[in-house]
Amino acid sequence: MNRIAAVNQSANGPRPGRAQIAFSGVTLNLGGKAILENISLDVKPGEFLCIIGASGCGKTTALRLAAGLYQPTSGTVAFDGKPMLAPRRDIAIVFQDYGKALLPWRTASGNVSLALEASGMAASQRAARIDELLKKVGLPNHAGKYPAEMSGGMQQRLQIARCLAQEPKALLMDEPFGALDAMTRQGLQDEVLSLVRASDATVVFVTHDLEEAIYLGDRVIGLLPHPGRIGIELKIDLPRPRDQLTTRENPEFLRLRRELFDFIKASEA
Amino acid sequence: MNRSVLYWRAASFAVAAGFVALWQLIADQRLVSPVFLPGPDRAWASLVRGFASGDLLDKLLGTLEHMAYGWFVASIAGIALGAMIGSSRTMRSYVAPSLEFLRPLPVSAVIPVAIAMFGLTQSMALFVIAFGAIWPMLLATIHGFAAVEPRLYEVARSLHMSRLAIIFKIALPSASPDILAGMRLSVTVALILSVVCEILAGLDGLGHWVLLSARSFRSADLFAGVILLGVIGYLTALAMSMVERRLLKWRSSGH
């Protein structure tokens, strides 16, 4: 494993071997309408996969299938080789609407604590773990604040901290930065990259921002709409660690962006 | 407390004092016969006398007791039933029509039924007060439980939280603003019905005191009772809003 990591020039990145998240022939109908059709997809452990697509193409639905929140109409979704029949505690989901996914009546530390309580951690051990997690996401001085007292970026960090408290093998992120301003968004992109590098988790990241997908991912998948199916798959070989300026100026980055842009245009036509 | 809050508080006290002064004036000028309208001075003297002899305190405690028991029973039942109905869509669709039938039923129409069932007893009062006070609480709790953010249930699922943990850590706190609002409304209903039951069934309490005073033209005593009822209403509402503010601190803390 170490040898491969060295070759990849990144601390983690996709590891060879069995897929951690495996979609095979997944079709999902909701209310008699086909949302996703025949999706087959392997995500390797440690991989950072981004899913893009025009709105309404089923990216979020694909993520919810991976989370076990939906069951496919046909085909299977497997995690570590076992079919996903329900959500798992070691798969964490970061929702886009952080305001709805946090408990407004609990402080920042209370929100992180929710995940620790659910995992059965003894009360005496929680405080130290909460401090550590809040420090990790850059909120060490906001432990006593309620979500309503925090900015959008801080609330999303808090949600990420709660997800990290689950010690997830896989982190599923549904347009997590979609509602944030550009500067906050770039800062959080880099933070997520370093958090992921430190945790070894597999990431599936849904976004409508093409540059964000290329910037973050080891691989980008583009979905075609009505019904959602895989239309393009790009391997991203940009050097890591990524950098907001140099990576985005890299000719390969620009080429990939062009390719995805054309794909989206064609898919909307 | 800042300057403008102080200013408004002073202004509202001035208005209240103005009303009392007007009342005194009307009484002094005998615009209304003193048999029916005592001045605030006589009402106050009667209050002091009543408390000194212990009579009024007994009545006050009687009313508070009726009110508290009825309200307590209504709260427990209202929140438990409301949680059950509110958290299940099927329950809502089964039970809602019956509730819609029972809710607008005037409580005064239920009193004769309660008297027939329990006689002129404390149990009758408890039943009537609880029946009347349960509605604001029940409906608010149903609404609160039905309106829990679905996203939070998804968070709970992905954390594998137990059913009990979901109720106590997510649904109940989420519904708490509605529940507390319902409790605040129903405490007033409980006070009104306590007085009604005391009047109808002759139970020991301010309602009975007010009735007897009126029948024997002791207008000062009558007003003392009415004032005391007003004070109960005011103080319970004040206490509820203080509890609300304390428990819902997280809500007002936004920018």
Short mmCIF file of C-alpha atoms in Angstrom, two decimals:
data_model
loop_
_atom_site.label_atom_id
_atom_site.label_comp_id
_atom_site.label_asym_id
_atom_site.label_seq_id
_atom_site.Cartn_x
_atom_site.Cartn_y
_atom_site.Cartn_z
CA MET A 1 0.00 0.00 0.00
CA ASN A 2 2.75 2.43 0.97
CA ARG A 3 4.62 1.79 -2.24
CA ILE A 4 1.58 2.58 -4.34
CA ALA A 5 0.88 5.72 -2.41
CA ALA A 6 4.41 6.87 -3.13
CA VAL A 7 4.02 6.20 -6.83
CA ASN A 8 0.77 8.15 -6.86
CA GLN A 9 2.52 11.08 -5.27
CA SER A 10 -0.43 11.52 -2.97
CA ALA A 11 -0.84 10.28 0.56
CA ASN A 12 -3.88 8.30 -0.44
CA GLY A 13 -5.83 8.30 -3.69
CA PRO A 14 -7.53 5.22 -5.06
CA ARG A 15 -6.14 1.94 -3.77
CA PRO A 16 -6.20 -1.09 -6.00
CA GLY A 17 -8.33 -4.10 -5.16
CA ARG A 18 -12.00 -4.63 -4.57
CA ALA A 19 -14.31 -1.67 -5.03
CA GLN A 20 -15.57 -0.12 -1.84
CA ILE A 21 -18.77 1.21 -3.35
CA ALA A 22 -20.07 -0.81 -6.28
CA PHE A 23 -23.16 0.02 -8.35
CA SER A 24 -24.06 -2.75 -10.74
CA GLY A 25 -26.84 -2.24 -13.22
CA VAL A 26 -28.64 0.14 -10.87
CA THR A 27 -31.98 1.45 -12.04
CA LEU A 28 -34.24 3.55 -9.87
CA ASN A 29 -37.83 4.49 -10.59
CA LEU A 30 -39.62 6.92 -8.34
CA GLY A 31 -43.33 7.46 -8.83
CA GLY A 32 -43.32 5.55 -12.11
CA LYS A 33 -40.58 7.77 -13.52
CA ALA A 34 -37.11 6.47 -14.31
CA ILE A 35 -34.62 8.60 -12.38
CA LEU A 36 -31.50 6.52 -12.92
CA GLU A 37 -30.97 3.87 -15.54
CA ASN A 38 -28.48 1.04 -15.58
CA ILE A 39 -25.67 2.68 -13.65
CA SER A 40 -22.60 0.56 -13.10
CA LEU A 41 -19.81 2.17 -11.18
CA ASP A 42 -16.94 1.09 -8.94
CA VAL A 43 -15.39 3.40 -6.41
CA LYS A 44 -12.06 2.20 -5.05
CA PRO A 45 -11.18 2.61 -1.39
CA GLY A 46 -9.53 5.98 -0.87
CA GLU A 47 -10.70 7.34 -4.21
CA PHE A 48 -12.09 10.85 -4.56
CA LEU A 49 -14.87 10.57 -7.12
CA CYS A 50 -16.82 13.58 -8.31
CA ILE A 51 -20.21 13.36 -9.99
CA ILE A 52 -21.39 16.21 -12.16
CA GLY A 53 -24.35 16.76 -14.43
CA ALA A 54 -27.07 19.18 -15.41
CA SER A 55 -29.68 19.80 -12.74
CA GLY A 56 -32.25 17.04 -12.53
CA CYS A 57 -29.88 14.39 -13.88
CA GLY A 58 -30.06 12.30 -10.71
CA LYS A 59 -26.67 13.03 -9.14
CA THR A 60 -28.14 13.52 -5.71
CA THR A 61 -30.27 10.41 -6.15
CA ALA A 62 -27.16 8.40 -6.99
CA LEU A 63 -25.56 9.66 -3.79
CA ARG A 64 -28.63 8.73 -1.75
CA LEU A 65 -28.46 5.22 -3.20
CA ALA A 66 -24.83 5.01 -2.15
CA ALA A 67 -25.87 6.14 1.32
CA GLY A 68 -28.55 3.47 1.60
CA LEU A 69 -31.29 6.08 1.92
CA TYR A 70 -32.89 4.72 -1.27
CA GLN A 71 -33.03 1.15 -2.53
CA PRO A 72 -32.60 0.53 -6.26
CA THR A 73 -35.58 -0.70 -8.29
CA SER A 74 -33.24 -3.17 -9.95
CA GLY A 75 -29.53 -3.86 -9.78
CA THR A 76 -27.46 -3.72 -6.62
CA VAL A 77 -25.49 -1.24 -4.61
CA ALA A 78 -22.77 -2.89 -2.54
CA PHE A 79 -20.40 -1.56 0.09
CA ASP A 80 -17.24 -3.56 0.82
CA GLY A 81 -18.81 -6.41 -1.13
CA LYS A 82 -22.02 -6.51 0.93
CA PRO A 83 -25.33 -5.22 -0.42
CA MET A 84 -26.46 -1.91 1.07
CA LEU A 85 -29.89 -2.46 2.57
CA ALA A 86 -29.89 0.44 5.00
CA PRO A 87 -27.71 3.41 5.91
CA ARG A 88 -24.48 2.49 7.70
CA ARG A 89 -22.79 4.34 10.50
CA ASP A 90 -19.45 4.21 8.69
CA ILE A 91 -20.87 6.04 5.69
CA ALA A 92 -21.34 9.72 6.47
CA ILE A 93 -23.36 12.13 4.38
CA VAL A 94 -22.72 15.85 4.16
CA PHE A 95 -25.93 17.47 2.99
CA GLN A 96 -26.03 20.67 0.98
CA ASP A 97 -28.60 22.30 3.23
CA TYR A 98 -26.44 22.44 6.35
CA GLY A 99 -29.07 24.62 8.00
CA LYS A 100 -31.53 21.75 7.93
CA ALA A 101 -29.08 18.98 8.74
CA LEU A 102 -27.89 20.50 12.03
CA LEU A 103 -29.84 20.52 15.28
CA PRO A 104 -30.58 24.21 15.88
CA TRP A 105 -31.18 23.62 19.60
CA ARG A 106 -27.74 22.14 20.13
CA THR A 107 -24.50 24.07 20.23
CA ALA A 108 -21.63 23.21 17.90
CA SER A 109 -20.23 20.71 20.38
CA GLY A 110 -23.73 19.30 20.98
CA ASN A 111 -24.14 18.67 17.28
CA VAL A 112 -20.87 16.79 17.05
CA SER A 113 -21.81 14.96 20.21
CA LEU A 114 -24.95 13.60 18.51
CA ALA A 115 -22.84 11.31 16.34
CA LEU A 116 -20.70 10.23 19.28
CA GLU A 117 -23.78 9.51 21.39
CA ALA A 118 -25.22 7.41 18.58
CA SER A 119 -22.03 5.39 18.40
CA GLY A 120 -22.33 4.67 22.12
CA MET A 121 -19.22 6.55 23.20
CA ALA A 122 -19.08 7.08 26.96
CA ALA A 123 -19.95 10.61 28.06
CA SER A 124 -16.58 10.98 29.77
CA GLN A 125 -14.71 10.47 26.51
CA ARG A 126 -16.85 12.70 24.35
CA ALA A 127 -15.57 16.12 25.40
CA ALA A 128 -11.99 15.45 24.31
CA ARG A 129 -13.10 13.94 21.01
CA ILE A 130 -15.44 16.89 20.32
CA ASP A 131 -12.60 19.36 20.95
CA GLU A 132 -10.37 17.43 18.60
CA LEU A 133 -12.98 17.33 15.84
CA LEU A 134 -13.90 20.99 16.12
CA LYS A 135 -10.21 21.87 15.97
CA LYS A 136 -9.86 19.73 12.87
CA VAL A 137 -12.48 21.72 10.98
CA GLY A 138 -11.25 25.07 12.28
CA LEU A 139 -14.01 25.77 14.79
CA PRO A 140 -12.18 25.37 18.11
CA ASN A 141 -13.43 28.72 19.41
CA HIS A 142 -17.06 28.20 18.52
CA ALA A 143 -17.92 25.13 20.59
CA GLY A 144 -20.61 26.94 22.57
CA LYS A 145 -22.32 28.64 19.65
CA TYR A 146 -25.67 27.66 18.23
CA PRO A 147 -25.87 27.08 14.46
CA ALA A 148 -27.97 30.23 14.10
CA GLU A 149 -25.02 32.20 15.41
CA MET A 150 -22.65 30.79 12.80
CA SER A 151 -22.04 31.72 9.16
CA GLY A 152 -22.92 29.31 6.35
CA GLY A 153 -19.32 28.24 5.95
CA MET A 154 -19.00 27.57 9.66
CA GLN A 155 -22.23 25.57 9.71
CA GLN A 156 -21.00 23.42 6.85
CA ARG A 157 -17.71 22.85 8.69
CA LEU A 158 -19.72 21.82 11.69
CA GLN A 159 -21.65 19.31 9.62
CA ILE A 160 -18.38 17.94 8.31
CA ALA A 161 -17.10 17.63 11.88
CA ARG A 162 -20.18 15.62 12.81
CA CYS A 163 -19.61 13.38 9.81
CA LEU A 164 -15.96 12.87 10.76
CA ALA A 165 -17.16 11.89 14.23
CA GLN A 166 -18.70 8.84 12.57
CA GLU A 167 -15.18 7.81 11.57
CA PRO A 168 -16.51 7.09 8.12
CA LYS A 169 -14.96 4.74 5.61
CA ALA A 170 -16.82 6.71 3.00
CA LEU A 171 -17.83 10.35 2.96
CA LEU A 172 -20.70 11.22 0.64
CA MET A 173 -20.98 14.92 -0.09
CA ASP A 174 -24.03 16.38 -1.81
CA GLU A 175 -23.12 19.77 -3.30
CA PRO A 176 -21.73 20.71 0.09
CA PHE A 177 -20.44 24.12 -0.96
CA GLY A 178 -23.22 24.99 -3.40
CA ALA A 179 -24.73 27.63 -1.15
CA LEU A 180 -21.47 29.31 -0.15
CA ASP A 181 -19.68 32.30 -1.60
CA ALA A 182 -16.65 31.77 -3.84
CA MET A 183 -13.94 32.55 -1.30
CA THR A 184 -15.41 30.41 1.44
CA ARG A 185 -15.92 27.66 -1.08
CA GLN A 186 -12.27 27.60 -2.18
CA GLY A 187 -11.09 27.58 1.40
CA LEU A 188 -13.36 24.66 2.21
CA GLN A 189 -12.27 22.75 -0.88
CA ASP A 190 -8.69 22.78 0.36
CA GLU A 191 -9.76 21.89 3.86
CA VAL A 192 -11.76 18.93 2.63
CA LEU A 193 -8.80 17.73 0.59
CA SER A 194 -6.50 17.82 3.58
CA LEU A 195 -9.08 16.28 5.90
CA VAL A 196 -9.62 13.47 3.44
CA ARG A 197 -5.89 12.95 3.04
CA ALA A 198 -5.61 12.63 6.81
CA SER A 199 -8.53 10.26 7.17
CA ASP A 200 -8.06 7.85 4.28
CA ALA A 201 -11.80 7.90 3.54
CA THR A 202 -13.36 7.25 0.16
CA VAL A 203 -15.23 10.30 -1.08
CA VAL A 204 -18.12 10.64 -3.49
CA PHE A 205 -18.67 14.32 -4.15
CA VAL A 206 -21.65 15.62 -6.08
CA THR A 207 -21.39 19.11 -7.52
CA HIS A 208 -22.66 21.19 -10.41
CA ASP A 209 -19.44 23.17 -10.43
CA LEU A 210 -17.21 21.62 -13.12
CA GLU A 211 -14.03 23.29 -11.90
CA GLU A 212 -14.69 22.14 -8.37
CA ALA A 213 -15.06 18.57 -9.60
CA ILE A 214 -11.76 18.64 -11.50
CA TYR A 215 -9.95 20.44 -8.73
CA LEU A 216 -10.96 17.90 -6.08
CA GLY A 217 -11.34 14.59 -7.85
CA ASP A 218 -9.25 11.60 -8.83
CA ARG A 219 -12.00 10.89 -11.31
CA VAL A 220 -15.06 12.76 -12.57
CA ILE A 221 -18.22 11.14 -13.81
CA GLY A 222 -20.79 13.10 -15.78
CA LEU A 223 -24.43 12.05 -15.83
CA LEU A 224 -26.85 12.54 -18.70
CA PRO A 225 -30.40 13.45 -17.72
CA HIS A 226 -33.82 11.82 -18.27
CA PRO A 227 -33.17 9.16 -17.17
CA GLY A 228 -29.85 9.66 -15.41
CA ARG A 229 -27.05 7.55 -16.87
CA ILE A 230 -23.31 7.80 -17.10
CA GLY A 231 -22.30 9.91 -20.09
CA ILE A 232 -18.65 10.63 -19.51
CA GLU A 233 -15.84 9.46 -17.29
CA LEU A 234 -12.59 11.37 -16.92
CA LYS A 235 -9.52 10.40 -14.97
CA ILE A 236 -7.93 13.44 -13.37
CA ASP A 237 -4.16 13.16 -13.35
CA LEU A 238 -3.38 16.57 -11.97
CA PRO A 239 -0.55 16.55 -9.41
CA ARG A 240 -1.38 16.58 -5.72
CA PRO A 241 -1.43 18.43 -3.46
CA ARG A 242 -3.64 20.65 -5.53
CA ASP A 243 -3.33 24.39 -5.37
CA GLN A 244 -6.02 26.95 -6.05
CA LEU A 245 -3.79 28.93 -8.42
CA THR A 246 -1.35 26.57 -10.09
CA THR A 247 -3.75 23.65 -10.45
CA ARG A 248 -6.40 25.84 -12.01
CA GLU A 249 -3.83 27.30 -14.42
CA ASN A 250 -2.53 23.91 -15.46
CA PRO A 251 -3.22 23.31 -19.20
CA GLU A 252 -4.52 19.85 -18.38
CA PHE A 253 -7.03 21.45 -15.98
CA LEU A 254 -8.20 23.77 -18.74
CA ARG A 255 -8.47 20.90 -21.20
CA LEU A 256 -10.57 18.87 -18.77
CA ARG A 257 -12.74 21.85 -18.04
CA ARG A 258 -13.37 22.32 -21.72
CA GLU A 259 -14.25 18.68 -22.15
CA LEU A 260 -16.72 18.71 -19.27
CA PHE A 261 -18.18 22.00 -20.39
CA ASP A 262 -18.85 20.61 -23.86
CA PHE A 263 -20.36 17.50 -22.30
CA ILE A 264 -22.79 19.52 -20.18
CA LYS A 265 -23.74 21.70 -23.14
CA ALA A 266 -24.41 18.66 -25.29
CA SER A 267 -26.37 16.97 -22.52
CA GLU A 268 -28.64 19.96 -22.10
CA ALA A 269 -29.24 20.32 -25.82
CA MET B 1 -31.89 46.60 30.05
CA ASN B 2 -31.53 49.52 27.68
CA ARG B 3 -33.10 52.93 27.80
CA SER B 4 -36.00 52.34 25.40
CA VAL B 5 -37.11 49.16 27.19
CA LEU B 6 -37.18 51.13 30.44
CA TYR B 7 -39.11 53.88 28.77
CA TRP B 8 -41.79 51.54 27.45
CA ARG B 9 -42.07 49.77 30.75
CA ALA B 10 -42.56 53.08 32.54
CA ALA B 11 -45.16 54.11 29.97
CA SER B 12 -47.16 50.90 30.40
CA PHE B 13 -47.12 51.31 34.18
CA ALA B 14 -48.33 54.88 33.76
CA VAL B 15 -51.26 53.69 31.64
CA ALA B 16 -52.18 51.06 34.24
CA ALA B 17 -51.95 53.63 37.02
CA GLY B 18 -54.13 55.93 34.93
CA PHE B 19 -56.85 53.28 34.73
CA VAL B 20 -56.75 52.74 38.48
CA ALA B 21 -56.98 56.49 39.03
CA LEU B 22 -59.94 56.71 36.65
CA TRP B 23 -61.62 53.85 38.50
CA GLN B 24 -61.05 55.65 41.82
CA LEU B 25 -62.49 58.83 40.34
CA ILE B 26 -65.62 57.09 39.07
CA ALA B 27 -66.13 55.42 42.44
CA ASP B 28 -65.54 58.64 44.39
CA GLN B 29 -67.97 60.58 42.21
CA ARG B 30 -70.50 57.78 42.74
CA LEU B 31 -71.11 57.54 39.01
CA VAL B 32 -71.86 53.89 39.76
CA SER B 33 -73.48 52.88 43.01
CA PRO B 34 -70.90 51.70 45.59
CA VAL B 35 -73.06 48.62 46.06
CA PHE B 36 -71.89 47.49 42.65
CA LEU B 37 -68.61 49.31 42.21
CA PRO B 38 -66.16 49.68 45.07
CA GLY B 39 -63.18 51.97 44.62
CA PRO B 40 -59.72 50.49 44.30
CA ASP B 41 -59.13 51.54 47.89
CA ARG B 42 -62.00 49.36 49.17
CA ALA B 43 -61.02 46.47 46.86
CA TRP B 44 -57.47 46.65 48.18
CA ALA B 45 -58.66 46.78 51.79
CA SER B 46 -60.77 43.71 51.13
CA LEU B 47 -57.79 41.92 49.62
CA VAL B 48 -55.68 42.69 52.67
CA ARG B 49 -58.47 41.66 55.01
CA GLY B 50 -59.07 38.44 53.08
CA PHE B 51 -55.44 37.44 53.24
CA ALA B 52 -55.14 38.43 56.89
CA SER B 53 -58.00 36.11 57.81
CA GLY B 54 -56.64 33.37 55.56
CA ASP B 55 -59.94 32.96 53.67
CA LEU B 56 -58.76 34.42 50.43
CA LEU B 57 -55.51 32.50 50.54
CA ASP B 58 -57.45 29.24 50.85
CA LYS B 59 -59.57 30.15 47.84
CA LEU B 60 -56.54 31.21 45.89
CA LEU B 61 -54.79 27.93 46.61
CA GLY B 62 -57.97 26.05 45.70
CA THR B 63 -58.11 27.69 42.29
CA LEU B 64 -54.40 27.22 41.71
CA GLU B 65 -54.77 23.56 42.59
CA HIS B 66 -57.66 22.96 40.18
CA MET B 67 -55.84 24.81 37.48
CA ALA B 68 -52.52 23.06 38.03
CA TYR B 69 -53.94 19.53 38.15
CA GLY B 70 -56.08 20.04 35.08
CA TRP B 71 -53.28 21.68 33.19
CA PHE B 72 -50.80 18.99 34.22
CA VAL B 73 -53.07 16.14 33.12
CA ALA B 74 -53.84 17.97 29.88
CA SER B 75 -50.13 18.57 29.23
CA ILE B 76 -49.09 14.97 29.76
CA ALA B 77 -51.98 13.59 27.73
CA GLY B 78 -51.76 16.29 25.06
CA ILE B 79 -48.05 15.90 24.48
CA ALA B 80 -48.12 12.09 24.53
CA LEU B 81 -51.12 11.84 22.20
CA GLY B 82 -49.86 14.65 20.02
CA ALA B 83 -46.46 12.96 19.67
CA MET B 84 -48.11 9.69 18.68
CA ILE B 85 -50.47 11.26 16.18
CA GLY B 86 -48.02 13.81 14.85
CA SER B 87 -45.17 11.44 14.16
CA SER B 88 -47.20 9.06 12.03
CA ARG B 89 -48.89 10.05 8.81
CA THR B 90 -51.29 7.08 9.04
CA MET B 91 -52.29 8.03 12.57
CA ARG B 92 -52.88 11.58 11.42
CA SER B 93 -55.21 10.54 8.66
CA TYR B 94 -57.12 8.13 10.92
CA VAL B 95 -57.49 10.38 13.92
CA ALA B 96 -57.70 13.85 12.40
CA PRO B 97 -61.42 13.71 11.51
CA SER B 98 -62.41 12.72 15.05
CA LEU B 99 -60.27 15.52 16.41
CA GLU B 100 -61.88 17.98 14.06
CA PHE B 101 -65.25 16.94 15.46
CA LEU B 102 -64.22 17.17 19.10
CA ARG B 103 -62.13 20.31 18.93
CA PRO B 104 -64.81 22.93 18.17
CA LEU B 105 -67.12 21.36 20.77
CA PRO B 106 -67.74 24.11 23.33
CA VAL B 107 -66.47 22.99 26.71
CA SER B 108 -69.63 24.42 28.29
CA ALA B 109 -71.52 21.67 26.45
CA VAL B 110 -69.24 19.07 27.97
CA ILE B 111 -69.80 20.27 31.54
CA PRO B 112 -73.31 18.78 31.94
CA VAL B 113 -71.96 15.50 30.58
CA ALA B 114 -69.13 15.61 33.07
CA ILE B 115 -71.53 16.42 35.91
CA ALA B 116 -73.74 13.49 34.90
CA MET B 117 -70.68 11.23 34.89
CA PHE B 118 -68.79 12.42 37.96
CA GLY B 119 -71.29 14.45 39.96
CA LEU B 120 -70.37 17.84 41.43
CA THR B 121 -66.94 16.65 42.43
CA GLN B 122 -63.25 17.44 42.08
CA SER B 123 -63.04 14.69 39.46
CA MET B 124 -65.62 16.49 37.38
CA ALA B 125 -63.55 19.69 37.58
CA LEU B 126 -60.39 17.83 36.68
CA PHE B 127 -62.08 16.24 33.69
CA VAL B 128 -63.56 19.48 32.40
CA ILE B 129 -60.39 21.52 32.87
CA ALA B 130 -58.23 18.84 31.29
CA PHE B 131 -60.65 18.41 28.41
CA GLY B 132 -60.67 22.11 27.68
CA ALA B 133 -56.96 22.66 28.15
CA ILE B 134 -55.82 19.68 26.11
CA TRP B 135 -56.73 21.11 22.69
CA PRO B 136 -54.20 23.87 22.25
CA MET B 137 -51.52 21.49 23.47
CA LEU B 138 -52.64 18.51 21.42
CA LEU B 139 -52.93 20.44 18.18
CA ALA B 140 -49.66 22.29 18.71
CA THR B 141 -47.84 19.05 19.50
CA ILE B 142 -49.28 17.31 16.46
CA HIS B 143 -48.17 20.20 14.33
CA GLY B 144 -44.74 20.29 15.95
CA PHE B 145 -44.13 16.59 15.43
CA ALA B 146 -45.44 16.66 11.88
CA ALA B 147 -43.17 19.57 11.01
CA VAL B 148 -39.86 18.02 12.08
CA GLU B 149 -37.31 18.63 9.33
CA PRO B 150 -37.16 15.38 7.29
CA ARG B 151 -33.45 15.93 6.78
CA LEU B 152 -32.93 15.39 10.50
CA TYR B 153 -34.60 11.99 10.28
CA GLU B 154 -32.13 11.12 7.52
CA VAL B 155 -29.27 12.20 9.73
CA ALA B 156 -30.74 10.00 12.47
CA ARG B 157 -30.99 7.05 10.07
CA SER B 158 -27.42 7.36 8.93
CA LEU B 159 -26.33 7.52 12.57
CA HIS B 160 -28.47 4.44 13.38
CA MET B 161 -30.18 6.25 16.23
CA SER B 162 -32.73 4.25 18.22
CA ARG B 163 -36.42 5.10 18.02
CA LEU B 164 -36.33 6.43 21.57
CA ALA B 165 -33.27 8.55 20.85
CA ILE B 166 -34.96 9.97 17.75
CA ILE B 167 -38.00 11.01 19.81
CA PHE B 168 -36.04 12.57 22.65
CA LYS B 169 -33.09 14.04 20.76
CA ILE B 170 -34.76 15.13 17.55
CA ALA B 171 -38.55 15.17 17.45
CA LEU B 172 -39.30 16.50 20.93
CA PRO B 173 -36.79 19.37 20.92
CA SER B 174 -37.80 20.23 17.39
CA ALA B 175 -41.46 20.39 18.42
CA SER B 176 -40.71 22.22 21.66
CA PRO B 177 -41.51 25.73 20.39
CA ASP B 178 -44.97 24.55 19.32
CA ILE B 179 -45.50 22.56 22.50
CA LEU B 180 -44.56 25.49 24.72
CA ALA B 181 -46.85 27.82 22.77
CA GLY B 182 -49.66 25.30 23.27
CA MET B 183 -48.89 25.08 26.97
CA ARG B 184 -49.01 28.84 27.28
CA LEU B 185 -52.44 28.99 25.65
CA SER B 186 -53.83 26.14 27.67
CA VAL B 187 -52.75 27.52 31.03
CA THR B 188 -55.18 30.39 30.41
CA VAL B 189 -57.92 27.96 29.37
CA ALA B 190 -57.26 26.00 32.57
CA LEU B 191 -57.72 29.15 34.67
CA ILE B 192 -61.01 30.04 32.99
CA LEU B 193 -62.40 26.54 33.38
CA SER B 194 -61.28 26.32 37.01
CA VAL B 195 -63.41 29.35 37.78
CA VAL B 196 -66.35 27.99 35.79
CA CYS B 197 -66.20 24.64 37.57
CA GLU B 198 -65.94 26.28 40.98
CA ILE B 199 -68.98 28.40 40.23
CA LEU B 200 -71.02 25.49 38.89
CA ALA B 201 -70.02 22.85 41.40
CA GLY B 202 -69.41 25.03 44.45
CA LEU B 203 -65.84 23.82 44.76
CA ASP B 204 -63.53 25.75 47.01
CA GLY B 205 -61.80 28.42 44.99
CA LEU B 206 -61.90 32.00 43.78
CA GLY B 207 -64.78 31.24 41.42
CA HIS B 208 -66.92 30.25 44.37
CA TRP B 209 -65.70 33.28 46.35
CA VAL B 210 -66.60 35.63 43.53
CA LEU B 211 -70.05 34.05 43.15
CA LEU B 212 -70.88 34.24 46.87
CA SER B 213 -69.61 37.82 47.12
CA ALA B 214 -71.75 38.89 44.20
CA ARG B 215 -74.84 37.20 45.59
CA SER B 216 -74.47 38.96 48.92
CA PHE B 217 -73.58 42.34 47.34
CA ARG B 218 -70.10 42.38 48.89
CA SER B 219 -68.71 44.24 45.92
CA ALA B 220 -65.31 44.89 47.48
CA ASP B 221 -64.79 41.16 48.07
CA LEU B 222 -66.04 40.43 44.57
CA PHE B 223 -63.48 42.80 43.10
CA ALA B 224 -60.75 41.42 45.32
CA GLY B 225 -61.43 37.97 43.83
CA VAL B 226 -61.50 39.28 40.28
CA ILE B 227 -58.24 41.16 40.80
CA LEU B 228 -56.63 38.05 42.18
CA LEU B 229 -57.78 36.05 39.14
CA GLY B 230 -56.27 38.68 36.90
CA VAL B 231 -53.02 38.48 38.81
CA ILE B 232 -52.96 34.68 38.45
CA GLY B 233 -53.50 34.99 34.72
CA TYR B 234 -50.81 37.63 34.39
CA LEU B 235 -48.23 35.82 36.48
CA THR B 236 -48.74 32.42 34.85
CA ALA B 237 -48.42 33.95 31.40
CA LEU B 238 -45.29 35.78 32.53
CA ALA B 239 -43.81 32.61 34.02
CA MET B 240 -44.57 30.64 30.83
CA SER B 241 -42.92 33.20 28.62
CA MET B 242 -39.87 33.22 30.88
CA VAL B 243 -39.65 29.43 30.68
CA GLU B 244 -40.09 29.66 26.92
CA ARG B 245 -37.34 32.22 26.57
CA ARG B 246 -35.01 30.10 28.69
CA LEU B 247 -35.73 26.84 26.85
CA LEU B 248 -35.76 28.37 23.39
CA LYS B 249 -32.59 30.38 23.81
CA TRP B 250 -31.27 28.77 20.64
CA ARG B 251 -34.01 30.35 18.58
CA SER B 252 -33.53 33.99 19.42
CA SER B 253 -29.77 33.84 19.06
CA GLY B 254 -29.76 34.35 15.29
CA HIS B 255 -28.37 37.44 13.65
#
